[in-house]
Amino acid sequence: MQPLPLPPSSGDLQYISRLIRLARHFVPAAVFDPTRSGYRSGTLCLLAFDKFYEKNGSPDRNKTTMYIPNEYAVQIAVEFPDLFVPFGSVNPYRHDAIQELEKCAQLGVTIIKWLPNSMGIDPSDEQCVPFYMKMNELGMALLVHIGEEHAVNAAYINNRLGNPLLLRRALDCGVKVIGAHCATEGMSADLDNGGVTVSCFSLFLRLMREDKYKGLLFGDISATCGFKRLPYLKQLLQATDIHDRLVYGSDYPVPAINLVVHTSKLLRQGFITQEEASVLNELYNYNPLLFDFACKRLVRGPSGEKFPPQVFKAHPLLPPFRHESKLLGSPV
């Protein structure tokens, strides 16, 4: 797998340069890492993003809104190992899906990212079963968008594919699944009850509370402070019985868009105090990544419920993040 060229005048370079600056001042508190013989700051996850593929295995560029190769995410993470770890993305419909999973595993990638609504993936499709079994064999977990999607929709969107209940197939195969955003936006068909339309969030909660999926299904809290999601943020904070399976996510660059997160609405609805709102506004001007982290540490429910500190640490039941810089530039 060879490193990808990065044009010095590209928009990508500008984006990555800013992300590096933000990451260097993201979590200033150092944590001990025995594998690197010392201390390091908190690392951020770089997400690759695969193309849209038809079920016959052929890619469709006309339905692909964006494409971020696995090699690209790995290249940046290898260059800045103190800041980033790479997440891969493999569409299970591609002809070489199993081989690409194996390549990712050889590079130390342990998490695979899907956005089914935009990538055309039905997680309940029986065609995905060999992919799930290979993920189990390689010790990988799946980070998958659930709920409606509105950001990555320029070329293709099918929000039916964001139904949380479609994850049953992966979970029943034993794959550890992280439901991105905890399905805090949109409505879906309740496939367990005749297809009546209900909130995606209620379906996510149902899965999280099924005993057979405890230890398999997790949720990340990325985007949950967005103004459209606040009713579900309240319910999520109150759902303390599932807090032990929540993990932090930033959903960057969305937190850097001030039209999405309104501290004034968080204040009016009682999630934060006036003093906290003032501090968060100042943080936003300095570093939107740090703003997002602090915001999620501060928000509270009607009875004072908060996300516990463990949500902001690596989860012991999920695969560890790792990558080997020596593999970049070697044939894989």
PDB file of C-alpha atoms in Angstrom, residues 42-214:
ATOM      1  CA  GLY A  42      -5.500  12.320  23.371  1.00  0.00           C
ATOM      2  CA  THR A  43      -5.673  11.049  19.799  1.00  0.00           C
ATOM      3  CA  LEU A  44      -8.427  11.757  17.276  1.00  0.00           C
ATOM      4  CA  CYS A  45      -9.915   9.262  14.851  1.00  0.00           C
ATOM      5  CA  LEU A  46      -9.585   9.937  11.117  1.00  0.00           C
ATOM      6  CA  LEU A  47     -12.420   8.364   9.153  1.00  0.00           C
ATOM      7  CA  ALA A  48     -11.984   7.051   5.631  1.00  0.00           C
ATOM      8  CA  PHE A  49     -15.085   6.955   3.408  1.00  0.00           C
ATOM      9  CA  ASP A  50     -15.627   4.376   0.678  1.00  0.00           C
ATOM     10  CA  LYS A  51     -17.458   4.814  -2.614  1.00  0.00           C
ATOM     11  CA  PHE A  52     -21.017   3.866  -3.474  1.00  0.00           C
ATOM     12  CA  TYR A  53     -21.107   0.332  -4.890  1.00  0.00           C
ATOM     13  CA  GLU A  54     -23.937  -1.479  -6.593  1.00  0.00           C
ATOM     14  CA  LYS A  55     -24.786  -4.889  -5.208  1.00  0.00           C
ATOM     15  CA  ASN A  56     -23.122  -6.461  -8.257  1.00  0.00           C
ATOM     16  CA  GLY A  57     -19.798  -5.098  -6.987  1.00  0.00           C
ATOM     17  CA  SER A  58     -19.324  -2.218  -9.402  1.00  0.00           C
ATOM     18  CA  PRO A  59     -18.602   1.326  -8.107  1.00  0.00           C
ATOM     19  CA  ASP A  60     -20.886   4.166  -9.191  1.00  0.00           C
ATOM     20  CA  ARG A  61     -19.130   7.534  -9.278  1.00  0.00           C
ATOM     21  CA  ASN A  62     -22.402   9.317 -10.045  1.00  0.00           C
ATOM     22  CA  LYS A  63     -23.798   8.128  -6.709  1.00  0.00           C
ATOM     23  CA  THR A  64     -20.589   8.790  -4.753  1.00  0.00           C
ATOM     24  CA  THR A  65     -20.765  12.094  -2.876  1.00  0.00           C
ATOM     25  CA  MET A  66     -17.227  11.822  -1.528  1.00  0.00           C
ATOM     26  CA  TYR A  67     -14.395   9.313  -1.396  1.00  0.00           C
ATOM     27  CA  ILE A  68     -11.612   9.183   1.200  1.00  0.00           C
ATOM     28  CA  PRO A  69      -9.299   6.193   0.564  1.00  0.00           C
ATOM     29  CA  ASN A  70      -8.113   4.059   3.441  1.00  0.00           C
ATOM     30  CA  GLU A  71      -4.529   4.777   2.377  1.00  0.00           C
ATOM     31  CA  TYR A  72      -5.103   8.487   2.859  1.00  0.00           C
ATOM     32  CA  ALA A  73      -6.356   8.156   6.444  1.00  0.00           C
ATOM     33  CA  VAL A  74      -3.502   5.795   7.293  1.00  0.00           C
ATOM     34  CA  GLN A  75      -0.913   8.073   5.676  1.00  0.00           C
ATOM     35  CA  ILE A  76      -1.900  11.063   7.802  1.00  0.00           C
ATOM     36  CA  ALA A  77      -2.152   8.983  10.985  1.00  0.00           C
ATOM     37  CA  VAL A  78       1.310   7.532  10.388  1.00  0.00           C
ATOM     38  CA  GLU A  79       2.759  10.991   9.815  1.00  0.00           C
ATOM     39  CA  PHE A  80       1.176  12.322  13.015  1.00  0.00           C
ATOM     40  CA  PRO A  81       0.866   9.269  15.306  1.00  0.00           C
ATOM     41  CA  ASP A  82       0.610  11.413  18.426  1.00  0.00           C
ATOM     42  CA  LEU A  83      -2.537  13.082  17.071  1.00  0.00           C
ATOM     43  CA  PHE A  84      -4.481  10.596  14.942  1.00  0.00           C
ATOM     44  CA  VAL A  85      -5.498   6.983  14.504  1.00  0.00           C
ATOM     45  CA  PRO A  86      -7.062   5.784  11.229  1.00  0.00           C
ATOM     46  CA  PHE A  87     -10.492   4.230  10.784  1.00  0.00           C
ATOM     47  CA  GLY A  88     -11.035   2.339   7.547  1.00  0.00           C
ATOM     48  CA  SER A  89     -14.084   2.273   5.296  1.00  0.00           C
ATOM     49  CA  VAL A  90     -14.986  -0.711   3.122  1.00  0.00           C
ATOM     50  CA  ASN A  91     -18.250  -1.045   1.228  1.00  0.00           C
ATOM     51  CA  PRO A  92     -19.270  -4.708   1.609  1.00  0.00           C
ATOM     52  CA  TYR A  93     -20.637  -4.813  -1.954  1.00  0.00           C
ATOM     53  CA  ARG A  94     -17.263  -4.247  -3.635  1.00  0.00           C
ATOM     54  CA  HIS A  95     -15.703  -7.293  -5.314  1.00  0.00           C
ATOM     55  CA  ASP A  96     -12.584  -7.098  -3.153  1.00  0.00           C
ATOM     56  CA  ALA A  97     -14.297  -6.236   0.146  1.00  0.00           C
ATOM     57  CA  ILE A  98     -12.737  -9.121   2.080  1.00  0.00           C
ATOM     58  CA  GLN A  99      -9.283  -8.410   0.687  1.00  0.00           C
ATOM     59  CA  GLU A 100      -9.601  -4.714   1.546  1.00  0.00           C
ATOM     60  CA  LEU A 101     -10.598  -5.618   5.109  1.00  0.00           C
ATOM     61  CA  GLU A 102      -7.483  -7.733   5.374  1.00  0.00           C
ATOM     62  CA  LYS A 103      -5.349  -4.866   4.070  1.00  0.00           C
ATOM     63  CA  CYS A 104      -6.828  -2.562   6.687  1.00  0.00           C
ATOM     64  CA  ALA A 105      -6.158  -5.123   9.413  1.00  0.00           C
ATOM     65  CA  GLN A 106      -2.506  -5.441   8.348  1.00  0.00           C
ATOM     66  CA  LEU A 107      -2.189  -1.683   8.813  1.00  0.00           C
ATOM     67  CA  GLY A 108      -3.570  -1.974  12.328  1.00  0.00           C
ATOM     68  CA  VAL A 109      -7.005  -0.527  11.504  1.00  0.00           C
ATOM     69  CA  THR A 110      -9.573  -1.951  13.926  1.00  0.00           C
ATOM     70  CA  ILE A 111     -12.690   0.119  13.188  1.00  0.00           C
ATOM     71  CA  ILE A 112     -14.591   0.248   9.873  1.00  0.00           C
ATOM     72  CA  LYS A 113     -16.837   3.235   9.082  1.00  0.00           C
ATOM     73  CA  TRP A 114     -20.135   3.002   7.162  1.00  0.00           C
ATOM     74  CA  LEU A 115     -22.702   5.623   6.246  1.00  0.00           C
ATOM     75  CA  PRO A 116     -25.320   3.301   4.696  1.00  0.00           C
ATOM     76  CA  ASN A 117     -27.706   6.099   3.675  1.00  0.00           C
ATOM     77  CA  SER A 118     -25.090   7.573   1.337  1.00  0.00           C
ATOM     78  CA  MET A 119     -23.022   4.506   0.507  1.00  0.00           C
ATOM     79  CA  GLY A 120     -26.014   2.376  -0.546  1.00  0.00           C
ATOM     80  CA  ILE A 121     -25.452  -0.331   2.081  1.00  0.00           C
ATOM     81  CA  ASP A 122     -28.292  -2.343   3.605  1.00  0.00           C
ATOM     82  CA  PRO A 123     -26.790  -3.628   6.887  1.00  0.00           C
ATOM     83  CA  SER A 124     -29.487  -6.328   7.053  1.00  0.00           C
ATOM     84  CA  ASP A 125     -28.552  -7.746   3.640  1.00  0.00           C
ATOM     85  CA  GLU A 126     -27.589 -11.412   3.746  1.00  0.00           C
ATOM     86  CA  GLN A 127     -24.885 -10.524   1.230  1.00  0.00           C
ATOM     87  CA  CYS A 128     -23.069  -8.771   4.098  1.00  0.00           C
ATOM     88  CA  VAL A 129     -22.743 -11.928   6.226  1.00  0.00           C
ATOM     89  CA  PRO A 130     -19.305 -13.034   4.865  1.00  0.00           C
ATOM     90  CA  PHE A 131     -18.097  -9.476   5.481  1.00  0.00           C
ATOM     91  CA  TYR A 132     -19.334  -9.607   9.073  1.00  0.00           C
ATOM     92  CA  MET A 133     -17.700 -12.969   9.657  1.00  0.00           C
ATOM     93  CA  LYS A 134     -14.386 -11.652   8.345  1.00  0.00           C
ATOM     94  CA  MET A 135     -14.680  -8.637  10.657  1.00  0.00           C
ATOM     95  CA  ASN A 136     -15.089 -11.022  13.587  1.00  0.00           C
ATOM     96  CA  GLU A 137     -12.084 -13.028  12.482  1.00  0.00           C
ATOM     97  CA  LEU A 138      -9.975  -9.857  12.271  1.00  0.00           C
ATOM     98  CA  GLY A 139     -11.207  -8.453  15.589  1.00  0.00           C
ATOM     99  CA  MET A 140     -12.779  -5.381  13.990  1.00  0.00           C
ATOM    100  CA  ALA A 141     -15.762  -3.282  15.042  1.00  0.00           C
ATOM    101  CA  LEU A 142     -18.194  -1.342  12.847  1.00  0.00           C
ATOM    102  CA  LEU A 143     -18.894   2.372  13.285  1.00  0.00           C
ATOM    103  CA  VAL A 144     -22.137   2.909  11.391  1.00  0.00           C
ATOM    104  CA  HIS A 145     -24.334   5.953  10.933  1.00  0.00           C
ATOM    105  CA  ILE A 146     -27.902   5.385  12.114  1.00  0.00           C
ATOM    106  CA  GLY A 147     -30.823   7.759  11.738  1.00  0.00           C
ATOM    107  CA  GLU A 148     -31.427  10.188   8.916  1.00  0.00           C
ATOM    108  CA  GLU A 149     -28.562  11.789   6.991  1.00  0.00           C
ATOM    109  CA  HIS A 150     -28.588  15.260   5.434  1.00  0.00           C
ATOM    110  CA  ALA A 151     -24.928  16.263   5.107  1.00  0.00           C
ATOM    111  CA  VAL A 152     -23.535  13.593   2.740  1.00  0.00           C
ATOM    112  CA  ASN A 153     -26.377  13.527   0.260  1.00  0.00           C
ATOM    113  CA  ALA A 154     -25.283  15.385  -2.875  1.00  0.00           C
ATOM    114  CA  ALA A 155     -25.048  12.330  -5.137  1.00  0.00           C
ATOM    115  CA  TYR A 156     -27.277   9.753  -3.424  1.00  0.00           C
ATOM    116  CA  ILE A 157     -29.347   9.346  -0.282  1.00  0.00           C
ATOM    117  CA  ASN A 158     -31.679   6.628   0.971  1.00  0.00           C
ATOM    118  CA  ASN A 159     -32.612   7.303   4.588  1.00  0.00           C
ATOM    119  CA  ARG A 160     -34.418   3.982   4.863  1.00  0.00           C
ATOM    120  CA  LEU A 161     -30.941   2.463   5.187  1.00  0.00           C
ATOM    121  CA  GLY A 162     -30.355   4.406   8.423  1.00  0.00           C
ATOM    122  CA  ASN A 163     -32.967   2.366  10.305  1.00  0.00           C
ATOM    123  CA  PRO A 164     -31.274   1.111  13.516  1.00  0.00           C
ATOM    124  CA  LEU A 165     -33.143  -2.199  13.340  1.00  0.00           C
ATOM    125  CA  LEU A 166     -31.204  -3.082  10.190  1.00  0.00           C
ATOM    126  CA  LEU A 167     -28.188  -3.605  12.464  1.00  0.00           C
ATOM    127  CA  ARG A 168     -29.626  -6.841  13.844  1.00  0.00           C
ATOM    128  CA  ARG A 169     -27.909  -8.866  11.107  1.00  0.00           C
ATOM    129  CA  ALA A 170     -24.428  -7.604  12.072  1.00  0.00           C
ATOM    130  CA  LEU A 171     -25.116  -7.957  15.793  1.00  0.00           C
ATOM    131  CA  ASP A 172     -26.474 -11.481  15.378  1.00  0.00           C
ATOM    132  CA  CYS A 173     -23.245 -12.323  13.558  1.00  0.00           C
ATOM    133  CA  GLY A 174     -21.366 -11.210  16.668  1.00  0.00           C
ATOM    134  CA  VAL A 175     -19.959  -7.949  15.269  1.00  0.00           C
ATOM    135  CA  LYS A 176     -19.421  -5.136  17.744  1.00  0.00           C
ATOM    136  CA  VAL A 177     -21.306  -2.131  16.390  1.00  0.00           C
ATOM    137  CA  ILE A 178     -21.071   1.542  17.353  1.00  0.00           C
ATOM    138  CA  GLY A 179     -24.224   3.416  16.343  1.00  0.00           C
ATOM    139  CA  ALA A 180     -23.078   6.886  15.323  1.00  0.00           C
ATOM    140  CA  HIS A 181     -25.064   9.787  16.827  1.00  0.00           C
ATOM    141  CA  CYS A 182     -27.250   7.299  18.769  1.00  0.00           C
ATOM    142  CA  ALA A 183     -29.825   7.738  15.963  1.00  0.00           C
ATOM    143  CA  THR A 184     -30.799  11.158  17.329  1.00  0.00           C
ATOM    144  CA  GLU A 185     -32.359  12.402  14.095  1.00  0.00           C
ATOM    145  CA  GLY A 186     -35.170  11.201  11.881  1.00  0.00           C
ATOM    146  CA  MET A 187     -37.962   8.642  11.718  1.00  0.00           C
ATOM    147  CA  SER A 188     -37.928   5.037  10.515  1.00  0.00           C
ATOM    148  CA  ALA A 189     -40.258   2.095  10.077  1.00  0.00           C
ATOM    149  CA  ASP A 190     -40.645  -0.054  13.182  1.00  0.00           C
ATOM    150  CA  LEU A 191     -39.865  -3.358  11.485  1.00  0.00           C
ATOM    151  CA  ASP A 192     -40.731  -5.248  14.677  1.00  0.00           C
ATOM    152  CA  ASN A 193     -44.283  -3.875  14.763  1.00  0.00           C
ATOM    153  CA  GLY A 194     -45.800  -3.767  11.301  1.00  0.00           C
ATOM    154  CA  GLY A 195     -43.736  -0.889   9.931  1.00  0.00           C
ATOM    155  CA  VAL A 196     -45.374   1.972  11.830  1.00  0.00           C
ATOM    156  CA  THR A 197     -43.208   5.111  11.672  1.00  0.00           C
ATOM    157  CA  VAL A 198     -41.425   5.972  14.925  1.00  0.00           C
ATOM    158  CA  SER A 199     -38.311   7.901  15.908  1.00  0.00           C
ATOM    159  CA  CYS A 200     -34.983   6.318  15.011  1.00  0.00           C
ATOM    160  CA  PHE A 201     -33.855   7.085  18.550  1.00  0.00           C
ATOM    161  CA  SER A 202     -36.589   4.918  20.071  1.00  0.00           C
ATOM    162  CA  LEU A 203     -35.466   2.008  17.876  1.00  0.00           C
ATOM    163  CA  PHE A 204     -31.861   2.525  18.948  1.00  0.00           C
ATOM    164  CA  LEU A 205     -32.883   2.467  22.619  1.00  0.00           C
ATOM    165  CA  ARG A 206     -34.811  -0.770  22.025  1.00  0.00           C
ATOM    166  CA  LEU A 207     -31.722  -2.463  20.604  1.00  0.00           C
ATOM    167  CA  MET A 208     -29.488  -1.118  23.359  1.00  0.00           C
ATOM    168  CA  ARG A 209     -31.814  -2.569  25.985  1.00  0.00           C
ATOM    169  CA  GLU A 210     -32.029  -6.054  24.491  1.00  0.00           C
ATOM    170  CA  ASP A 211     -29.983  -8.375  26.662  1.00  0.00           C
ATOM    171  CA  LYS A 212     -28.475 -10.300  23.756  1.00  0.00           C
ATOM    172  CA  TYR A 213     -26.869  -7.132  22.377  1.00  0.00           C
ATOM    173  CA  LYS A 214     -25.266  -5.937  25.600  1.00  0.00           C
TER     174      LYS A 214
END
